[in-house]
PDB file of C-alpha atoms and ligand atoms in Angstrom:
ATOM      1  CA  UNK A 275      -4.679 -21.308  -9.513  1.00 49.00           C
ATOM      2  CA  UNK A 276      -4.830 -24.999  -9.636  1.00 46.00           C
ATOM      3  CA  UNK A 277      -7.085 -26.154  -6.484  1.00 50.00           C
ATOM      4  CA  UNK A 278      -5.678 -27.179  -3.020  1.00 50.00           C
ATOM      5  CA  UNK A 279      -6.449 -31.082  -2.318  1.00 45.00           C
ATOM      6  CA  UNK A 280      -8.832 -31.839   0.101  1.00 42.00           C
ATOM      7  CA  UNK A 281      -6.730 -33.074   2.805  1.00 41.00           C
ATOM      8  CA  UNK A 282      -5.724 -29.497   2.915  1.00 53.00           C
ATOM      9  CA  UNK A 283      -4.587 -27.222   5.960  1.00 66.00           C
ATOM     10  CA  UNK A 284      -7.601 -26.445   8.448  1.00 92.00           C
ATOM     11  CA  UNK A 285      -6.519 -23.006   8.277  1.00 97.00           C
ATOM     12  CA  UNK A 286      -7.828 -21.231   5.406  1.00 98.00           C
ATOM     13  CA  UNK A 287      -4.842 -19.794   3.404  1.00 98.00           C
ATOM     14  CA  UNK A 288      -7.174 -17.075   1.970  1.00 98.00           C
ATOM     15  CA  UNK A 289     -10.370 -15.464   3.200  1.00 98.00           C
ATOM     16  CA  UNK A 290     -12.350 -12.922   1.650  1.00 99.00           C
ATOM     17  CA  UNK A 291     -15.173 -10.742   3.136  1.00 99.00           C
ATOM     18  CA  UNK A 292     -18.551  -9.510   1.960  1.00 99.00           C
ATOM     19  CA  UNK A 293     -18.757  -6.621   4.958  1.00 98.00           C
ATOM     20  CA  UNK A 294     -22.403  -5.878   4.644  1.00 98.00           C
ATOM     21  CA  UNK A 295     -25.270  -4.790   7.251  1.00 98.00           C
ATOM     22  CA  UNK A 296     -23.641  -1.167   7.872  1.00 98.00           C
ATOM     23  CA  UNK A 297     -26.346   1.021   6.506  1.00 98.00           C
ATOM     24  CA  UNK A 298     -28.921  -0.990   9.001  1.00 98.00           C
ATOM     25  CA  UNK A 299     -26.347  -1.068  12.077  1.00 98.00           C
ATOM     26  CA  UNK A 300     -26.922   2.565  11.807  1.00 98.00           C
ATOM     27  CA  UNK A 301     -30.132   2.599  11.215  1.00 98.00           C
ATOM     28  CA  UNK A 302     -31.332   0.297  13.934  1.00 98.00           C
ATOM     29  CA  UNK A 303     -29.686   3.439  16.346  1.00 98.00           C
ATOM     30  CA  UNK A 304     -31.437   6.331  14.330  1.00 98.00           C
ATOM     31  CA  UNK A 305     -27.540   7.200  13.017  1.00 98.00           C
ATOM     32  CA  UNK A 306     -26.847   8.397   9.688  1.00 98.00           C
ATOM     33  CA  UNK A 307     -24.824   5.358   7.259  1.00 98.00           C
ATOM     34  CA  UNK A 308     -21.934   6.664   7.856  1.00 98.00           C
ATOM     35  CA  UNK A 309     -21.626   6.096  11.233  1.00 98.00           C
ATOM     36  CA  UNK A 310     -22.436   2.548  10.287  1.00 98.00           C
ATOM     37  CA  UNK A 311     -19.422   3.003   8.004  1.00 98.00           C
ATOM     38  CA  UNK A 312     -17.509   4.178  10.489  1.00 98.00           C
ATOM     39  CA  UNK A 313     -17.713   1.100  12.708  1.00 98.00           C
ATOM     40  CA  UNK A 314     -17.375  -1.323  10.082  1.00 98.00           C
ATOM     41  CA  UNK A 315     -13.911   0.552   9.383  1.00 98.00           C
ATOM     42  CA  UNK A 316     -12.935  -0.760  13.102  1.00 98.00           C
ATOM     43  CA  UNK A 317     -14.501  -4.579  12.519  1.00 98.00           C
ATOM     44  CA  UNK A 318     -12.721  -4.469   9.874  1.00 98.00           C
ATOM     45  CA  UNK A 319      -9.633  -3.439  12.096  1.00 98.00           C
ATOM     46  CA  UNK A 320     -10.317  -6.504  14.602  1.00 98.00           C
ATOM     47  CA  UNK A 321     -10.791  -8.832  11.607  1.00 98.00           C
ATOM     48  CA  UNK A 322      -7.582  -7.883   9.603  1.00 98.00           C
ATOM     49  CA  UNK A 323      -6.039  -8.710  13.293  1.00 98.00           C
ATOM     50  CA  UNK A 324      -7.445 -11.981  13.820  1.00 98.00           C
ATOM     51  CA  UNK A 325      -7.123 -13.317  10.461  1.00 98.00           C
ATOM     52  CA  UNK A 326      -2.845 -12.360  11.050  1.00 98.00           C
ATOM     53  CA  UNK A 327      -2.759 -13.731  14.373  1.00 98.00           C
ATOM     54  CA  UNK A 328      -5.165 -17.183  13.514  1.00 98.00           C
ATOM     55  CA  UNK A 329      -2.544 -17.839   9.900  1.00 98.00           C
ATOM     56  CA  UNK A 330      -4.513 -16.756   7.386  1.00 98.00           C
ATOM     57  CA  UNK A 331      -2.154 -15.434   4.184  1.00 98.00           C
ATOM     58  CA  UNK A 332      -4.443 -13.655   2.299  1.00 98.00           C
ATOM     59  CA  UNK A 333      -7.406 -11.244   3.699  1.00 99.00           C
ATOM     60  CA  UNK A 334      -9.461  -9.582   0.704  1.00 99.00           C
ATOM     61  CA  UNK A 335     -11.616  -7.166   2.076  1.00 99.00           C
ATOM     62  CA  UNK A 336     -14.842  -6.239  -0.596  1.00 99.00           C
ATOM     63  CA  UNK A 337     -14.792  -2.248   0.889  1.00 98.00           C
ATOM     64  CA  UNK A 338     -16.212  -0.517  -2.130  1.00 99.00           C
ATOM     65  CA  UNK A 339     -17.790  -2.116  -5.410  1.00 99.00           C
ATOM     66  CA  UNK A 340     -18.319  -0.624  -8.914  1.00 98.00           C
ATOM     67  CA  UNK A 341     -22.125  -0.523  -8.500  1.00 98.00           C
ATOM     68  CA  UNK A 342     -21.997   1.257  -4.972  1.00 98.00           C
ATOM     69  CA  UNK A 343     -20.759   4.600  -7.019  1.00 98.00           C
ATOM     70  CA  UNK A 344     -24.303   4.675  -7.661  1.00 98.00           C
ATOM     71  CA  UNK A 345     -25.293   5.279  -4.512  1.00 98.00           C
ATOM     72  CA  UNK A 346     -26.103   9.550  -2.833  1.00 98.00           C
ATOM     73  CA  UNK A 347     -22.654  11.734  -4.007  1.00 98.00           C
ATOM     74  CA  UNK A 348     -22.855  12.456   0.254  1.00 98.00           C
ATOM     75  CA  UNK A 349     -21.891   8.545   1.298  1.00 98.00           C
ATOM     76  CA  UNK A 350     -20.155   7.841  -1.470  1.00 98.00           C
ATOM     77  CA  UNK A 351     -17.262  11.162  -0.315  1.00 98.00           C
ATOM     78  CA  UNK A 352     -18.153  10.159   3.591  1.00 98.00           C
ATOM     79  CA  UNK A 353     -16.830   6.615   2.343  1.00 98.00           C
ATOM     80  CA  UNK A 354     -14.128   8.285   0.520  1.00 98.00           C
ATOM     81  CA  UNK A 355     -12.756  10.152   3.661  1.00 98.00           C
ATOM     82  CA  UNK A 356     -13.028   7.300   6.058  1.00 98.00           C
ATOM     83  CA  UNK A 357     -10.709   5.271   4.151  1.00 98.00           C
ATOM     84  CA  UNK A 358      -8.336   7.674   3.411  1.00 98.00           C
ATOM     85  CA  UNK A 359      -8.670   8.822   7.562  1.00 98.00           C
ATOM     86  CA  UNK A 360      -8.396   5.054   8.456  1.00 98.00           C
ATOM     87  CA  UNK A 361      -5.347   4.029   5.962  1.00 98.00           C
ATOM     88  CA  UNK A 362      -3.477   7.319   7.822  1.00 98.00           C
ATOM     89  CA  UNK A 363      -4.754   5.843  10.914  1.00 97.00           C
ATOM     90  CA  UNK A 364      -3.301   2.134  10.859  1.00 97.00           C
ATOM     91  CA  UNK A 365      -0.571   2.168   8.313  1.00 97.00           C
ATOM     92  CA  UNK A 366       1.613   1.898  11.276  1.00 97.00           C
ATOM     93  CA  UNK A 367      -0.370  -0.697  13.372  1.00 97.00           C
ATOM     94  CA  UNK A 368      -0.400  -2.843   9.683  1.00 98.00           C
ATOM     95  CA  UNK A 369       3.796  -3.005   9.745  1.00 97.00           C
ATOM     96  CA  UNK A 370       3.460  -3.559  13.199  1.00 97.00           C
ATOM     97  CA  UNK A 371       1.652  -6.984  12.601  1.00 98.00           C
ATOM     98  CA  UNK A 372       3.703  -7.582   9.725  1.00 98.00           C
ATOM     99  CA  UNK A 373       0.833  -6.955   7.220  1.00 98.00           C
ATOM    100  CA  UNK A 374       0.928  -5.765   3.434  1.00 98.00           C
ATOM    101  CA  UNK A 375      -1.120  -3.600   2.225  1.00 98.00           C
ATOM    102  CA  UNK A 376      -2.604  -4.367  -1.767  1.00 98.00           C
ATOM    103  CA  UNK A 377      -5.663  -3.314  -3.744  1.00 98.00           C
ATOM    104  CA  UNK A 378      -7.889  -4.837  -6.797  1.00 99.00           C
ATOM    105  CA  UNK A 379     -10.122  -3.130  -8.368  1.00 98.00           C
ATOM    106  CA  UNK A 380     -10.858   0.066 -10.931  1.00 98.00           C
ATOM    107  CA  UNK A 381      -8.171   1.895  -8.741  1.00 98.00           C
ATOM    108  CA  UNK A 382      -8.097   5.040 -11.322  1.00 98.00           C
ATOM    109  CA  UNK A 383     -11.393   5.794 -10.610  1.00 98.00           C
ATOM    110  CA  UNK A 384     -11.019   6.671  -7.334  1.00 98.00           C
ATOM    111  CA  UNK A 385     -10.523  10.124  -6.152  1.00 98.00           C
ATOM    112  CA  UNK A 386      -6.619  11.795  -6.571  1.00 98.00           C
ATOM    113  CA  UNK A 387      -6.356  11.859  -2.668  1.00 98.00           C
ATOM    114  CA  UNK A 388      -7.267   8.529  -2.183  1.00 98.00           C
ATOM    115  CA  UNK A 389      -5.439   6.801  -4.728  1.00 98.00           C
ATOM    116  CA  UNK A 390      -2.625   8.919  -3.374  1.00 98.00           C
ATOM    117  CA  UNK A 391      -2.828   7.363   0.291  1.00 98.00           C
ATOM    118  CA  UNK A 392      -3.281   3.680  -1.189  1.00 98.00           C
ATOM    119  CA  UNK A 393       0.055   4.172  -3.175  1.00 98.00           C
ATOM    120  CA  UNK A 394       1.253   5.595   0.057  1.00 98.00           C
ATOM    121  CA  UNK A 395       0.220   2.661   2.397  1.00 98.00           C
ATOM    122  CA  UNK A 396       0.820  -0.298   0.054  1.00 98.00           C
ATOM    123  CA  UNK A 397       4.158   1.095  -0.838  1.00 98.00           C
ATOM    124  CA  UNK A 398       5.408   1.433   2.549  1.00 98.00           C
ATOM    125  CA  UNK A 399       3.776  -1.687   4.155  1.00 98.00           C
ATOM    126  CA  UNK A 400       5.298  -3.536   0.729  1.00 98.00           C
ATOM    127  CA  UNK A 401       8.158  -5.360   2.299  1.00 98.00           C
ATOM    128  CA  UNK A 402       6.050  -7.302   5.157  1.00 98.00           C
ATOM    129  CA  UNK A 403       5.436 -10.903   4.744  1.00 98.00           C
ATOM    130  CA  UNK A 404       2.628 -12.420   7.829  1.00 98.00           C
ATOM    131  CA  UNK A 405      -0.342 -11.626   5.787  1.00 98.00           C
ATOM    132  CA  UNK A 406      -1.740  -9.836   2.360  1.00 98.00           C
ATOM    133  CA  UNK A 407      -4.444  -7.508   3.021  1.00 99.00           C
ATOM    134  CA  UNK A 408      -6.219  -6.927  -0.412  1.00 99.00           C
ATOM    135  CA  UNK A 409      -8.610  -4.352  -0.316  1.00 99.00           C
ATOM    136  CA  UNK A 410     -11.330  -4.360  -3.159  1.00 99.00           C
ATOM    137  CA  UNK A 411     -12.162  -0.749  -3.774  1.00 99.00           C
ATOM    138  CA  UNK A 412     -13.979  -0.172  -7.012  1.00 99.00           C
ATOM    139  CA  UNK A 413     -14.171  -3.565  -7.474  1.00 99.00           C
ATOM    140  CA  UNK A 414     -16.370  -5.409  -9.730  1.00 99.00           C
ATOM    141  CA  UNK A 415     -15.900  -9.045 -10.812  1.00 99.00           C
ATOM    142  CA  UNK A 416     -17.768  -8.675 -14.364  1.00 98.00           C
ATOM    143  CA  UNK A 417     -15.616  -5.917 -14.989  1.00 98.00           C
ATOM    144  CA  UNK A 418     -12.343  -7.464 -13.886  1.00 99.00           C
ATOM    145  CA  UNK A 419     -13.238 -10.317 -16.147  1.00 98.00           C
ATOM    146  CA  UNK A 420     -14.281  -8.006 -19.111  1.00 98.00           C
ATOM    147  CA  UNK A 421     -10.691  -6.192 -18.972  1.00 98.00           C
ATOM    148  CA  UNK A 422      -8.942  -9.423 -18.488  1.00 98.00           C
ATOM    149  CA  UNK A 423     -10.942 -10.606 -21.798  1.00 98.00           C
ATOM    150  CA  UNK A 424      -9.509  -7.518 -23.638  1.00 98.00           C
ATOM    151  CA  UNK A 425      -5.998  -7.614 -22.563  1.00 98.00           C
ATOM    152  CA  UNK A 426      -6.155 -11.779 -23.955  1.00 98.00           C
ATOM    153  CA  UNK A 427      -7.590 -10.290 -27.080  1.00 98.00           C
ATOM    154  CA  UNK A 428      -5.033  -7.499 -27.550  1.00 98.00           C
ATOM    155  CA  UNK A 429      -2.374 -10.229 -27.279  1.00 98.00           C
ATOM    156  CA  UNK A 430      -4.136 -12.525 -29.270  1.00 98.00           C
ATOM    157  CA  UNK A 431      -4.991  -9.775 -32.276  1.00 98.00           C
ATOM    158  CA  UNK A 432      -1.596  -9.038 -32.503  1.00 98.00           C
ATOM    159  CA  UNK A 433       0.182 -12.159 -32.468  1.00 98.00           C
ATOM    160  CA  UNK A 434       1.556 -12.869 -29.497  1.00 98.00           C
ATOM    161  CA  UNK A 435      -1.117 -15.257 -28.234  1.00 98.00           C
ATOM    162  CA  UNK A 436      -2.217 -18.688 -30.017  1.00 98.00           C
ATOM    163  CA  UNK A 437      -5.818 -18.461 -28.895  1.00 98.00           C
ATOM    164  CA  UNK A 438      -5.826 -22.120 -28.563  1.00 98.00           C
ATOM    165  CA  UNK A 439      -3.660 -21.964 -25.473  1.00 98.00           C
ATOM    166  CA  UNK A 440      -5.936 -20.247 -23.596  1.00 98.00           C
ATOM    167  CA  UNK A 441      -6.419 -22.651 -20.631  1.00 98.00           C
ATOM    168  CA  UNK A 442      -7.479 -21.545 -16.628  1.00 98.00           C
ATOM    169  CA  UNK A 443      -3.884 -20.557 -15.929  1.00 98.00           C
ATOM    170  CA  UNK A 444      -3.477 -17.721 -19.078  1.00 98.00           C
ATOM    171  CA  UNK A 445      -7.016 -16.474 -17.784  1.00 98.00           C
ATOM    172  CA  UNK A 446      -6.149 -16.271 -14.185  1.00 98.00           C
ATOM    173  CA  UNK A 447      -2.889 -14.358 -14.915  1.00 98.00           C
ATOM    174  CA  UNK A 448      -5.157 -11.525 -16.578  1.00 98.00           C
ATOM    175  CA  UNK A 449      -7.074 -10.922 -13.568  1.00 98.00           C
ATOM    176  CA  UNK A 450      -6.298  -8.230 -10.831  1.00 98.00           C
ATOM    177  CA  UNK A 451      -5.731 -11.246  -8.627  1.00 98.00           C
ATOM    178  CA  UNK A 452      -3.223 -13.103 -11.087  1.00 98.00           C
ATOM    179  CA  UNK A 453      -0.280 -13.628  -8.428  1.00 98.00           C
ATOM    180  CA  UNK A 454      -2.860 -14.041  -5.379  1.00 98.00           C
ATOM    181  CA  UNK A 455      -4.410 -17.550  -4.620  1.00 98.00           C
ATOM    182  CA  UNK A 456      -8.253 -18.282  -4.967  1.00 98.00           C
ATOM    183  CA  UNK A 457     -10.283 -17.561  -1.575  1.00 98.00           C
ATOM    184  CA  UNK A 458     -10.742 -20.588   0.421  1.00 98.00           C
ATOM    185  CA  UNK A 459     -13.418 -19.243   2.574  1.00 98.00           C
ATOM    186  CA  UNK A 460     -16.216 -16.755   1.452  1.00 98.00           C
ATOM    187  CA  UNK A 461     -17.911 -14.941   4.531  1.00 99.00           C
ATOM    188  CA  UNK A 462     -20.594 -12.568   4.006  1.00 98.00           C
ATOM    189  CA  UNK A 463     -22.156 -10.817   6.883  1.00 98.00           C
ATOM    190  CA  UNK A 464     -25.727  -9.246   7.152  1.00 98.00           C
ATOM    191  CA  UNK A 465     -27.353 -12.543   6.044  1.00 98.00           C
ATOM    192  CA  UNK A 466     -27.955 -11.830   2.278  1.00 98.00           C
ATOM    193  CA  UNK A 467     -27.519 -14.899   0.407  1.00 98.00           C
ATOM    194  CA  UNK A 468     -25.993 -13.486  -2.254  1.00 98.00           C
ATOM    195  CA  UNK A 469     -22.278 -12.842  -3.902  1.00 98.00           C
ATOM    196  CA  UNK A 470     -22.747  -9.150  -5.259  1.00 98.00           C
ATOM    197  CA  UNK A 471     -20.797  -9.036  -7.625  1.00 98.00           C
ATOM    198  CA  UNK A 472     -17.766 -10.237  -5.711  1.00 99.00           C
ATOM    199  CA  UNK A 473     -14.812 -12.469  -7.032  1.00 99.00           C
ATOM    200  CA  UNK A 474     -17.078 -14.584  -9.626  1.00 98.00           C
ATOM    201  CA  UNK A 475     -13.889 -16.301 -11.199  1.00 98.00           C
ATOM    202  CA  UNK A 476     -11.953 -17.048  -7.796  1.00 98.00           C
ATOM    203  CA  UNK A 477     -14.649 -18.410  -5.794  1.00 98.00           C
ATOM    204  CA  UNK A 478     -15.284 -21.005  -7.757  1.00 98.00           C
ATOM    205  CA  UNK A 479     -14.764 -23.900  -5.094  1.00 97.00           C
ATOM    206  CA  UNK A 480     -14.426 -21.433  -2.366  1.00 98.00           C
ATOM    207  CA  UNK A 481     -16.581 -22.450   0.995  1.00 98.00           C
ATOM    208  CA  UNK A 482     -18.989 -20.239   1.896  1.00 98.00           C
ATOM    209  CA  UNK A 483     -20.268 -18.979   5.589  1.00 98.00           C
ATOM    210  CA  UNK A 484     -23.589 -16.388   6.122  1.00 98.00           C
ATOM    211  CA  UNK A 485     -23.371 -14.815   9.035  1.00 98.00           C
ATOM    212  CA  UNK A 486     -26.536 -13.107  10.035  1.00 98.00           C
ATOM    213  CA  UNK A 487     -24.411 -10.480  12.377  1.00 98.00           C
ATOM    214  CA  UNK A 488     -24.192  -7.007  10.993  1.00 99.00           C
ATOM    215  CA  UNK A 489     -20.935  -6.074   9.478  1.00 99.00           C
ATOM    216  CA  UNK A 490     -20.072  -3.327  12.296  1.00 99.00           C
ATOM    217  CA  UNK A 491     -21.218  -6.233  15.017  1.00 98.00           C
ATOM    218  CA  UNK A 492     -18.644  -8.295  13.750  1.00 98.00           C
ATOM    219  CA  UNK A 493     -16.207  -9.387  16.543  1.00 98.00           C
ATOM    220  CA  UNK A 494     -13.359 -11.789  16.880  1.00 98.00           C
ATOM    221  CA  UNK A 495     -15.998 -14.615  18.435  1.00 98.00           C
ATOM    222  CA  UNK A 496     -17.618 -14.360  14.544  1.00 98.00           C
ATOM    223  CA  UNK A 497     -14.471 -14.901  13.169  1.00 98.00           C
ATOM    224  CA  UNK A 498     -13.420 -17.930  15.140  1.00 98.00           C
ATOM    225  CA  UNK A 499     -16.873 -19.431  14.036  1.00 98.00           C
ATOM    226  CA  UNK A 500     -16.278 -18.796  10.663  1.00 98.00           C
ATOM    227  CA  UNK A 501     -12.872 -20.268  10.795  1.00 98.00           C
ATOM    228  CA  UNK A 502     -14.349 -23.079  12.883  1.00 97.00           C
ATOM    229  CA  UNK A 503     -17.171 -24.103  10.576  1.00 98.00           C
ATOM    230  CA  UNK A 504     -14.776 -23.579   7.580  1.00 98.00           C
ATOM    231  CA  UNK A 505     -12.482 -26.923   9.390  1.00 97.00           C
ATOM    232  CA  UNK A 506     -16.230 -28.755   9.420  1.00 96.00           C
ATOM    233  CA  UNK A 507     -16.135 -28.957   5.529  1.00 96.00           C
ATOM    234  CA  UNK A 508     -14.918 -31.541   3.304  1.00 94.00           C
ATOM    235  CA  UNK A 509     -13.624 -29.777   0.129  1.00 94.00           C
ATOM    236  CA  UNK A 510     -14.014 -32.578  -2.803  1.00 94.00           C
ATOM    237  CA  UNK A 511     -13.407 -30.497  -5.776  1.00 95.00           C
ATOM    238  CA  UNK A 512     -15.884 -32.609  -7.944  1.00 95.00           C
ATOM    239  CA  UNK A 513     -14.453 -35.540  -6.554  1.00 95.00           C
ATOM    240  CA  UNK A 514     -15.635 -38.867  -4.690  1.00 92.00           C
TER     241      UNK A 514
HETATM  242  C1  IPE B 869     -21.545  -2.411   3.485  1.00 79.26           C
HETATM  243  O1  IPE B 869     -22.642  -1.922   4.206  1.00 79.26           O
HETATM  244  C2  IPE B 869     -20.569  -1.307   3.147  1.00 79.26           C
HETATM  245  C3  IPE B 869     -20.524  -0.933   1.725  1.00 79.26           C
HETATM  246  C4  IPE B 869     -21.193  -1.522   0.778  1.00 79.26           C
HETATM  247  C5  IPE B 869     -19.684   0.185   1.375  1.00 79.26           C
HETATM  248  P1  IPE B 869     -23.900  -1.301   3.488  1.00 79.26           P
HETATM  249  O2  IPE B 869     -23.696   0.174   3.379  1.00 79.26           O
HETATM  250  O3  IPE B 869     -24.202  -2.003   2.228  1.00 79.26           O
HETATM  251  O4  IPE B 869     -25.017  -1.601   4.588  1.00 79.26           O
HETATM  252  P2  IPE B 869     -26.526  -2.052   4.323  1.00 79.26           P
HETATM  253  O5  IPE B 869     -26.488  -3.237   3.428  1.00 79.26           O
HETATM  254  O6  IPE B 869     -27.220  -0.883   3.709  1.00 79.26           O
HETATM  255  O7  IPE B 869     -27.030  -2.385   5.694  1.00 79.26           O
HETATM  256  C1  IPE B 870     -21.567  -5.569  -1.389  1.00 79.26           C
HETATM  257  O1  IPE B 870     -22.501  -4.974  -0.563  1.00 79.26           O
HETATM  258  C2  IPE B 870     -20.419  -4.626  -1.631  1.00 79.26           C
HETATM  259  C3  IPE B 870     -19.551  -4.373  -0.472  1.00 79.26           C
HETATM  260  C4  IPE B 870     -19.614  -5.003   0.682  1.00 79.26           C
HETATM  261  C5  IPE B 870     -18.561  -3.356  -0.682  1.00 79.26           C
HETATM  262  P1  IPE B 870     -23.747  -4.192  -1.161  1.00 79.26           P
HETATM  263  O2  IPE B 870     -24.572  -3.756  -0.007  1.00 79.26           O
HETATM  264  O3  IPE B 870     -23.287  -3.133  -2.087  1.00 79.26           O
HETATM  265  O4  IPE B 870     -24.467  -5.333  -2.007  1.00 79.26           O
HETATM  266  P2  IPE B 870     -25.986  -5.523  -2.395  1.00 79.26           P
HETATM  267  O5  IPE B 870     -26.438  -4.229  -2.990  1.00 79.26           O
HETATM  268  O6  IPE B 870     -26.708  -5.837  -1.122  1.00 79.26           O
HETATM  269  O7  IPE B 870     -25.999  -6.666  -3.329  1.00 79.26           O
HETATM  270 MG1   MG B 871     -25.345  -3.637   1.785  1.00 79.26          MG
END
């Protein structure tokens, strides 16, 4: 998507979320991860809230990436369970705000029930128009690019596709995220300095905020600051 000028609105039009620290939020209390899980599933509630209610129009969520598949068979299904539990759980409070439910990401890998609930939710919510919520399950950006690459080569291998006219837009319309714009504001939570993985195409001019606060931690104050030190930046695009 082409980029917003920099005189744009002080209301970032789409945010997406690293939601990271879980593990140690439980950890710090002698819990097991999940229960660190299990709290991040209701910051995650508060923040999907607040982003609706502050105007943001797009809300990506990074819930589950392709590399964290690698991580003890017990988590991963805990994981599993909570977010088929909490999509039962707020399907109804996400109409309620007016909120649509989408997802990006290696959806087919995911287990039968869960890909089952997803269809459920995001069919259902479909029709609602205050906010997206994209949830990034499965997600992996090297991967999203890879498949995009193929499906451009397919075309291209079989005529339909000068390669030459490959510009930004073509490439952008082969990614999961083809009809979405590109975040405005990156906020990753838990302090790491680092992007995981997470959007690598899309973020290209996003700003970004590190919020030392654990992922679980994360309350509506946090998001306000984010929001708030996101209206600090100029956004030059390369430009004077
Ligand atoms: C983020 O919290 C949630 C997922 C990646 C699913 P973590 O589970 O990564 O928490 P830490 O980083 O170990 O504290
Ligand atoms: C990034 O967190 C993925 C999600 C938030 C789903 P990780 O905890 O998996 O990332 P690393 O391992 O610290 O880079
Ligand atoms: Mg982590």
């Amino acid at each position: 998507m082409t980029p917003p000028n920099a005189t744009e609105r002080v209301v970032p039009r789409h945010v997406a979320v690293i939601m990271d620290g879980n593990g140690r939020w439980a950890k710090q209390r002698n819990l097991p991860r999940i229960e660190g899980h299990r709290e991040g599933a209701n910051a995650a509630r508060r923040t999907i809230t607040k982003a609706a209610k502050a105007g943001v129009s797009f809300l990506t969520l990074y819930a589950f990436s392709v590399e964290n598949w690698k991580r003890p068979a017990r988590e991963v299904s805990a994981l599993m369970s909570l977010l088929v539990e909490t999509l039962k759980r707020y399907e109804k409070e996400l109409a309620e705000n007016d909120i649509s439910l989408r997802a990006i990401g290696r959806l087919d890998d995911l287990p039968a029930n869960v890909r089952k609930q997803l269809d459920r939710t995001i069919q259902r919510t479909a029709h609602h128009r205050r906010m997206t919520l994209i949830l990034a399950l499965s997600y992996g950006a090297r991967i999203e690019i890879l498949e995009a690459t193929r499906a451009l080569a397919r075309r291209a291998a079989s005529g339909q596709l000068n390669p030459d006219s490959i510009d930004e837009a073509t490439f952008a319309s082969a990614l999961y995220t083809h009809d979405i714009p590109d975040p405005d504001l990156l906020i990753r939570t838990s302090g790491e300095m680092r992007v995981s993985n997470f959007l690598l195409w899309q973020i290209s001019y996003a700003e970004i905020h590190v919020t030392s606060t654990l992922w679980p931690d994360f309350a509506e104050t946090d998001f306000q600051r984010a929001l708030a030190d996101y209206a600090t930046r100029e956004r030059r695009f390369g430009r004077v």
